[in-house]
Amino acid sequence: MIQGHGDDIYEYEGTIRHNFSSNVFHAIRMPGLEEHLRECIGCIGNYPPVEASLPERMLSMRHGNRQHENLITSGATEAIYLIALATASPGSNDCRCHSAIVVPTFSEYEDACRLYGHEVSHIRSLHEVNDEMNMVWLCNPNNPTGSVIPKSQLVEAAFSHPHTVFVVDQSYAFFCREELLQPREAAQMGNVILLHSMTKKYAIPGLRLGYVTGPLPLIDTLRMHRMPWTVNALAMQACLYILENEHLFHFNIDQYLQEAQQLNAAINAIDGMEALPTRTHFMLVRMAKGDSILLKRKLVDEYGILIRSAHNFAGLDRRYFRVAAQTEEENRLLVDALKNLVNKC
């Protein structure tokens, strides 16, 4: 679990100067957040609240849903494992929960399901969903491909299979312009759970902060199965600050997505590399030949650049790697480095 993932910068002892490996835009800043956390560092001397009632109430005001249809979690990853735990079927293999995962995608869905005894199968699209599947897991926009399943298609699948729970990870919702499901809509549908990440939007992956929204019976089930104090006091302070000061956060997402498309085109112009189409800020790249693990090593050693080898995503191999657009200057450095190394890996 959590092996070979992006942002393994801690492995390289300060040698990384440009980090393209995680789907975080490192230039994003939430005004005042770091100063606020310095000022309230004393909060770590006390337990955080067991129930995050205040931020969950603030989320309900933002989304127009009921307070208890929101559950604050320690990043989207806690939510993934919590859902797998809460929906596991005890007893023999005959009554195991059947989870279908739309691949290629984030490996933690499968790891969590297998940890708690789910029967797991892989599907390539929602057209393959059938009523024997208790749950369907998907990432939208999808990691690592950057593709987006249209909202209408997802709604149709959920209504066509009312006894199947659809777990939709929308951690990258901020970084796309397509219409996605809203928390209030998911709650009304009754069989859709949405995962949200503050890590990505506000570039705070070290704090581990996210939340889940969905229909009250499903969220109540998750709440009953979670451990106490999973969201630490400092992360809770960050959550409250962000929700109270959202009006201070200004980021030109259209310009950033345009720069991501320019990076995509520049990589596609390199003979021997194909950046696949993406609807968000990160992209999957396929090498005509070569080894992305070797490429990753050479980029680190020769340029101080870190990418994400995508060989351990289901359905992909060592020809694939993933990058997330950074600043315009950094993107140029990456493209130049790839041009120099494309035939050496």
Tab-separated table of C-alpha atoms in Angstrom:
chain	number	residue	atom	x	y	z
A	1	MET	CA	0.000	0.000	0.000
A	2	ILE	CA	1.166	3.533	-0.860
A	3	GLN	CA	4.228	2.122	-2.618
A	4	GLY	CA	5.754	3.767	-5.687
A	5	HIS	CA	3.422	6.747	-5.421
A	6	GLY	CA	4.087	10.329	-6.453
A	7	ASP	CA	5.986	12.858	-4.338
A	8	ASP	CA	8.534	10.411	-2.912
A	9	ILE	CA	10.835	13.412	-2.593
A	10	TYR	CA	11.923	12.245	0.867
A	11	GLU	CA	13.898	9.460	-0.840
A	12	TYR	CA	16.341	11.881	-2.461
A	13	GLU	CA	17.883	13.818	0.459
A	14	GLY	CA	17.396	17.348	-0.834
A	15	THR	CA	18.536	16.749	-4.419
A	16	ILE	CA	15.145	17.540	-6.020
A	17	ARG	CA	14.767	21.081	-7.378
A	18	HIS	CA	11.655	20.593	-9.532
A	19	ASN	CA	8.887	18.230	-8.405
A	20	PHE	CA	6.490	17.040	-11.131
A	21	SER	CA	5.746	13.724	-9.448
A	22	SER	CA	2.605	14.476	-7.419
A	23	ASN	CA	-0.573	16.103	-8.685
A	24	VAL	CA	0.058	19.201	-6.558
A	25	PHE	CA	0.876	22.603	-8.071
A	26	HIS	CA	3.563	23.703	-5.645
A	27	ALA	CA	3.280	27.412	-6.505
A	28	ILE	CA	-0.239	27.659	-5.025
A	29	ARG	CA	-0.495	29.560	-1.758
A	30	MET	CA	-3.477	30.138	0.518
A	31	PRO	CA	-2.959	33.703	1.800
A	32	GLY	CA	-2.298	33.826	5.525
A	33	LEU	CA	-2.531	30.079	6.141
A	34	GLU	CA	1.085	29.475	7.094
A	35	GLU	CA	1.113	32.483	9.418
A	36	HIS	CA	-2.141	31.309	11.014
A	37	LEU	CA	-0.686	27.865	11.653
A	38	ARG	CA	2.412	29.407	13.243
A	39	GLU	CA	0.189	31.477	15.519
A	40	CYS	CA	-1.908	28.529	16.662
A	41	ILE	CA	0.870	25.945	16.994
A	42	GLY	CA	-0.010	25.753	20.682
A	43	CYS	CA	-3.144	23.796	19.718
A	44	ILE	CA	-1.031	20.654	19.466
A	45	GLY	CA	-0.938	20.602	23.269
A	46	ASN	CA	-4.609	19.564	23.351
A	47	TYR	CA	-6.731	16.894	21.711
A	48	PRO	CA	-8.645	17.981	18.624
A	49	PRO	CA	-12.440	17.610	18.693
A	50	VAL	CA	-13.640	14.046	18.147
A	51	GLU	CA	-16.369	15.337	15.835
A	52	ALA	CA	-15.561	18.131	13.390
A	53	SER	CA	-19.002	19.688	13.802
A	54	LEU	CA	-18.042	23.282	12.997
A	55	PRO	CA	-16.238	22.685	9.675
A	56	GLU	CA	-18.883	20.157	8.638
A	57	ARG	CA	-21.565	22.780	9.301
A	58	MET	CA	-19.571	25.293	7.265
A	59	LEU	CA	-19.345	22.799	4.408
A	60	SER	CA	-23.106	22.317	4.488
A	61	MET	CA	-23.558	26.068	4.071
A	62	ARG	CA	-21.176	26.012	1.105
A	63	HIS	CA	-22.738	22.984	-0.600
A	64	GLY	CA	-26.388	23.421	0.339
A	65	ASN	CA	-26.626	19.975	1.905
A	66	ARG	CA	-27.261	18.825	5.467
A	67	GLN	CA	-24.460	19.105	8.024
A	68	HIS	CA	-24.206	15.377	8.716
A	69	GLU	CA	-23.954	14.602	5.007
A	70	ASN	CA	-20.348	15.862	5.311
A	71	LEU	CA	-17.522	14.026	7.069
A	72	ILE	CA	-14.061	15.585	7.536
A	73	THR	CA	-11.242	13.058	7.018
A	74	SER	CA	-7.468	12.866	7.168
A	75	GLY	CA	-7.126	13.320	3.417
A	76	ALA	CA	-9.102	11.464	0.778
A	77	THR	CA	-7.037	8.358	1.517
A	78	GLU	CA	-8.540	7.915	4.990
A	79	ALA	CA	-11.959	8.135	3.362
A	80	ILE	CA	-11.042	5.383	0.883
A	81	TYR	CA	-10.026	2.948	3.599
A	82	LEU	CA	-12.962	3.946	5.788
A	83	ILE	CA	-15.437	3.243	2.994
A	84	ALA	CA	-13.848	-0.134	2.278
A	85	LEU	CA	-14.003	-1.034	5.982
A	86	ALA	CA	-17.583	0.137	6.494
A	87	THR	CA	-18.900	-1.786	3.470
A	88	ALA	CA	-16.978	-5.035	3.979
A	89	SER	CA	-19.230	-8.084	4.255
A	90	PRO	CA	-18.356	-10.472	7.083
A	91	GLY	CA	-18.454	-14.230	6.713
A	92	SER	CA	-17.670	-16.538	3.810
A	93	ASN	CA	-16.432	-15.622	0.357
A	94	ASP	CA	-19.980	-16.100	-0.948
A	95	CYS	CA	-21.158	-12.882	0.723
A	96	ARG	CA	-18.117	-10.707	0.188
A	97	CYS	CA	-18.673	-7.188	-1.100
A	98	HIS	CA	-17.957	-7.071	-4.835
A	99	SER	CA	-16.081	-3.877	-5.723
A	100	ALA	CA	-15.463	-2.958	-9.350
A	101	ILE	CA	-12.735	-0.407	-10.062
A	102	VAL	CA	-12.540	1.664	-13.242
A	103	VAL	CA	-8.874	1.335	-14.295
A	104	PRO	CA	-6.201	2.506	-14.750
A	105	THR	CA	-6.537	4.551	-11.583
A	106	PHE	CA	-5.235	5.281	-8.081
A	107	SER	CA	-4.100	1.974	-6.559
A	108	GLU	CA	-5.408	2.690	-3.057
A	109	TYR	CA	-8.997	1.810	-4.022
A	110	GLU	CA	-7.945	-1.749	-4.719
A	111	ASP	CA	-5.531	-1.940	-1.793
A	112	ALA	CA	-8.227	-0.796	0.626
A	113	CYS	CA	-10.816	-3.187	-0.785
A	114	ARG	CA	-8.485	-6.184	-0.623
A	115	LEU	CA	-7.415	-5.271	2.911
A	116	TYR	CA	-11.025	-5.588	4.076
A	117	GLY	CA	-11.887	-8.707	2.086
A	118	HIS	CA	-13.761	-7.302	-0.908
A	119	GLU	CA	-13.928	-9.264	-4.125
A	120	VAL	CA	-12.247	-6.959	-6.654
A	121	SER	CA	-12.657	-6.737	-10.411
A	122	HIS	CA	-11.387	-4.253	-12.985
A	123	ILE	CA	-13.559	-2.541	-15.565
A	124	ARG	CA	-12.666	-0.013	-18.251
A	125	SER	CA	-15.874	2.016	-18.340
A	126	LEU	CA	-19.233	2.459	-16.630
A	127	HIS	CA	-20.854	0.524	-19.455
A	128	GLU	CA	-19.463	-2.635	-17.841
A	129	VAL	CA	-21.281	-2.093	-14.529
A	130	ASN	CA	-23.808	-4.794	-13.640
A	131	ASP	CA	-26.136	-5.423	-10.706
A	132	GLU	CA	-23.820	-8.039	-9.190
A	133	MET	CA	-21.394	-5.255	-8.287
A	134	ASN	CA	-22.025	-3.870	-4.814
A	135	MET	CA	-19.662	-0.940	-5.331
A	136	VAL	CA	-18.003	0.909	-8.180
A	137	TRP	CA	-14.901	3.019	-7.551
A	138	LEU	CA	-13.728	5.729	-9.918
A	139	CYS	CA	-11.621	8.872	-9.932
A	140	ASN	CA	-13.081	11.853	-11.792
A	141	PRO	CA	-10.967	13.586	-13.119
A	142	ASN	CA	-9.032	10.361	-13.254
A	143	ASN	CA	-5.565	9.788	-11.872
A	144	PRO	CA	-3.328	9.118	-13.836
A	145	THR	CA	-4.983	9.698	-17.225
A	146	GLY	CA	-6.561	13.127	-16.662
A	147	SER	CA	-9.758	11.956	-18.370
A	148	VAL	CA	-13.220	12.992	-17.158
A	149	ILE	CA	-16.386	10.887	-17.217
A	150	PRO	CA	-19.307	13.133	-18.223
A	151	LYS	CA	-21.696	13.893	-15.390
A	152	SER	CA	-24.665	12.658	-17.440
A	153	GLN	CA	-23.035	9.260	-17.908
A	154	LEU	CA	-22.328	8.901	-14.210
A	155	VAL	CA	-25.873	9.914	-13.258
A	156	GLU	CA	-27.296	7.420	-15.746
A	157	ALA	CA	-25.140	4.601	-14.353
A	158	ALA	CA	-26.134	5.390	-10.755
A	159	PHE	CA	-29.848	5.507	-11.583
A	160	SER	CA	-29.621	2.312	-13.652
A	161	HIS	CA	-28.030	0.428	-10.744
A	162	PRO	CA	-29.736	1.794	-7.603
A	163	HIS	CA	-28.406	-0.994	-5.361
A	164	THR	CA	-24.790	-0.328	-6.341
A	165	VAL	CA	-22.850	2.310	-4.402
A	166	PHE	CA	-20.711	4.555	-6.618
A	167	VAL	CA	-17.633	5.971	-4.886
A	168	VAL	CA	-16.507	8.980	-6.930
A	169	ASP	CA	-13.162	10.512	-6.023
A	170	GLN	CA	-13.320	14.176	-7.063
A	171	SER	CA	-10.018	15.171	-5.469
A	172	TYR	CA	-9.038	17.050	-8.634
A	173	ALA	CA	-12.371	18.764	-9.234
A	174	PHE	CA	-10.838	22.224	-8.826
A	175	PHE	CA	-8.444	21.536	-11.677
A	176	CYS	CA	-10.939	20.919	-14.462
A	177	ARG	CA	-13.699	22.849	-16.210
A	178	GLU	CA	-16.100	19.983	-16.914
A	179	GLU	CA	-19.379	19.801	-14.998
A	180	LEU	CA	-19.133	17.336	-12.112
A	181	LEU	CA	-21.545	15.975	-9.530
A	182	GLN	CA	-22.323	18.293	-6.634
A	183	PRO	CA	-22.646	17.108	-2.993
A	184	ARG	CA	-26.330	17.986	-2.836
A	185	GLU	CA	-26.997	15.952	-5.973
A	186	ALA	CA	-25.088	12.951	-4.618
A	187	ALA	CA	-27.090	13.041	-1.387
A	188	GLN	CA	-30.367	13.091	-3.314
A	189	MET	CA	-29.337	10.198	-5.555
A	190	GLY	CA	-28.867	7.968	-2.523
A	191	ASN	CA	-26.122	5.677	-3.861
A	192	VAL	CA	-23.241	8.065	-4.602
A	193	ILE	CA	-20.405	9.031	-2.255
A	194	LEU	CA	-18.087	11.888	-3.261
A	195	LEU	CA	-14.507	12.246	-2.041
A	196	HIS	CA	-12.949	15.711	-1.824
A	197	SER	CA	-9.369	16.806	-1.158
A	198	MET	CA	-8.115	20.063	0.292
A	199	THR	CA	-4.599	18.727	-0.224
A	200	LYS	CA	-4.704	19.353	-3.966
A	201	LYS	CA	-6.520	22.683	-4.220
A	202	TYR	CA	-4.513	24.423	-1.492
A	203	ALA	CA	-1.211	22.519	-1.949
A	204	ILE	CA	-1.041	21.214	1.641
A	205	PRO	CA	-0.415	17.468	1.195
A	206	GLY	CA	1.589	17.274	4.405
A	207	LEU	CA	-1.468	18.203	6.495
A	208	ARG	CA	-3.691	15.363	5.198
A	209	LEU	CA	-7.081	17.019	4.904
A	210	GLY	CA	-10.203	16.091	2.954
A	211	TYR	CA	-13.842	15.210	3.362
A	212	VAL	CA	-16.633	12.939	2.158
A	213	THR	CA	-20.140	13.911	1.102
A	214	GLY	CA	-23.122	11.733	0.328
A	215	PRO	CA	-26.528	10.529	1.513
A	216	LEU	CA	-27.012	10.574	5.263
A	217	PRO	CA	-27.360	6.767	5.782
A	218	LEU	CA	-24.046	6.096	4.022
A	219	ILE	CA	-22.192	8.933	5.772
A	220	ASP	CA	-23.594	7.833	9.142
A	221	THR	CA	-22.227	4.343	8.473
A	222	LEU	CA	-18.786	5.785	7.796
A	223	ARG	CA	-18.980	7.914	10.929
A	224	MET	CA	-19.739	4.844	13.055
A	225	HIS	CA	-16.671	2.986	11.751
A	226	ARG	CA	-14.038	5.721	11.962
A	227	MET	CA	-11.407	5.963	14.679
A	228	PRO	CA	-11.469	9.057	16.919
A	229	TRP	CA	-9.062	11.954	16.367
A	230	THR	CA	-7.952	10.974	12.863
A	231	VAL	CA	-7.753	14.669	11.893
A	232	ASN	CA	-5.044	16.272	14.006
A	233	ALA	CA	-5.408	19.644	15.719
A	234	LEU	CA	-3.201	21.566	13.271
A	235	ALA	CA	-5.026	20.151	10.243
A	236	MET	CA	-8.333	21.095	11.895
A	237	GLN	CA	-7.107	24.657	12.338
A	238	ALA	CA	-6.103	24.736	8.660
A	239	CYS	CA	-9.533	23.454	7.661
A	240	LEU	CA	-11.320	26.143	9.646
A	241	TYR	CA	-9.043	28.879	8.308
A	242	ILE	CA	-9.593	27.791	4.706
A	243	LEU	CA	-13.368	27.607	5.064
A	244	GLU	CA	-13.528	30.986	6.803
A	245	ASN	CA	-11.196	32.722	4.340
A	246	GLU	CA	-12.060	31.193	0.989
A	247	HIS	CA	-12.680	34.717	-0.326
A	248	LEU	CA	-8.931	35.378	-0.003
A	249	PHE	CA	-8.003	32.521	-2.313
A	250	HIS	CA	-7.528	33.763	-5.866
A	251	PHE	CA	-6.017	31.528	-8.509
A	252	ASN	CA	-6.256	31.777	-12.298
A	253	ILE	CA	-7.229	28.196	-13.020
A	254	ASP	CA	-7.879	28.877	-16.718
A	255	GLN	CA	-4.354	30.185	-17.233
A	256	TYR	CA	-2.883	27.238	-15.351
A	257	LEU	CA	-4.864	24.715	-17.393
A	258	GLN	CA	-3.733	26.473	-20.555
A	259	GLU	CA	-0.122	26.094	-19.438
A	260	ALA	CA	-0.785	22.405	-18.774
A	261	GLN	CA	-2.055	22.007	-22.337
A	262	GLN	CA	1.070	23.764	-23.606
A	263	LEU	CA	3.188	21.297	-21.646
A	264	ASN	CA	1.160	18.457	-23.153
A	265	ALA	CA	1.797	19.775	-26.668
A	266	ALA	CA	5.508	20.313	-26.012
A	267	ILE	CA	5.958	16.734	-24.803
A	268	ASN	CA	4.025	15.471	-27.815
A	269	ALA	CA	6.492	17.308	-30.033
A	270	ILE	CA	9.321	15.114	-28.691
A	271	ASP	CA	9.974	12.229	-31.041
A	272	GLY	CA	9.405	9.009	-29.098
A	273	MET	CA	7.015	10.408	-26.476
A	274	GLU	CA	3.231	10.779	-26.483
A	275	ALA	CA	1.445	12.868	-23.868
A	276	LEU	CA	-2.094	11.519	-23.788
A	277	PRO	CA	-5.055	13.937	-23.893
A	278	THR	CA	-5.967	15.369	-20.496
A	279	ARG	CA	-8.782	17.505	-19.096
A	280	THR	CA	-6.842	18.585	-16.037
A	281	HIS	CA	-3.372	19.748	-14.933
A	282	PHE	CA	-1.564	16.408	-14.971
A	283	MET	CA	-0.994	14.013	-17.838
A	284	LEU	CA	0.071	10.474	-18.635
A	285	VAL	CA	3.022	10.123	-21.025
A	286	ARG	CA	3.822	6.998	-23.051
A	287	MET	CA	7.327	6.328	-24.314
A	288	ALA	CA	7.621	4.589	-27.678
A	289	LYS	CA	10.420	2.552	-26.134
A	290	GLY	CA	12.418	2.722	-22.964
A	291	ASP	CA	11.881	2.473	-19.228
A	292	SER	CA	10.199	5.171	-17.140
A	293	ILE	CA	11.964	3.949	-13.988
A	294	LEU	CA	15.343	4.511	-15.627
A	295	LEU	CA	14.127	7.862	-17.000
A	296	LYS	CA	13.045	8.914	-13.508
A	297	ARG	CA	16.478	8.038	-12.116
A	298	LYS	CA	18.327	9.963	-14.821
A	299	LEU	CA	16.094	13.023	-14.408
A	300	VAL	CA	16.871	13.053	-10.689
A	301	ASP	CA	20.613	12.492	-11.090
A	302	GLU	CA	21.218	14.868	-13.993
A	303	TYR	CA	18.581	17.587	-13.572
A	304	GLY	CA	17.152	17.402	-10.055
A	305	ILE	CA	13.721	16.737	-11.609
A	306	LEU	CA	11.270	14.238	-10.109
A	307	ILE	CA	8.523	12.522	-12.153
A	308	ARG	CA	6.087	9.713	-11.339
A	309	SER	CA	6.729	6.368	-13.012
A	310	ALA	CA	3.271	4.953	-13.752
A	311	HIS	CA	4.247	1.310	-14.173
A	312	ASN	CA	2.350	0.223	-11.045
A	313	PHE	CA	-1.058	1.471	-12.199
A	314	ALA	CA	-3.239	-1.476	-13.277
A	315	GLY	CA	-3.073	-1.866	-17.055
A	316	LEU	CA	0.080	0.231	-17.534
A	317	ASP	CA	3.738	-0.782	-17.862
A	318	ARG	CA	7.214	0.724	-17.601
A	319	ARG	CA	6.758	2.857	-20.726
A	320	TYR	CA	4.393	5.199	-18.855
A	321	PHE	CA	5.059	8.114	-16.548
A	322	ARG	CA	2.944	10.964	-15.167
A	323	VAL	CA	3.738	14.627	-14.661
A	324	ALA	CA	1.757	17.551	-13.236
A	325	ALA	CA	2.322	20.987	-14.768
A	326	GLN	CA	4.301	23.394	-12.617
A	327	THR	CA	5.439	26.933	-13.436
A	328	GLU	CA	6.071	27.921	-17.041
A	329	GLU	CA	9.835	28.017	-16.453
A	330	GLU	CA	9.859	24.610	-14.748
A	331	ASN	CA	7.782	23.119	-17.548
A	332	ARG	CA	10.394	24.294	-20.070
A	333	LEU	CA	13.171	22.727	-18.007
A	334	LEU	CA	11.273	19.416	-17.944
A	335	VAL	CA	10.710	19.420	-21.711
A	336	ASP	CA	14.381	20.190	-22.400
A	337	ALA	CA	15.457	17.387	-20.072
A	338	LEU	CA	13.089	14.895	-21.720
A	339	LYS	CA	14.437	15.839	-25.164
A	340	ASN	CA	17.956	15.092	-23.969
A	341	LEU	CA	17.081	11.772	-22.360
A	342	VAL	CA	14.398	10.306	-24.641
A	343	ASN	CA	16.823	8.003	-26.457
A	344	LYS	CA	18.949	7.165	-23.419
A	345	CYS	CA	16.389	5.270	-21.359
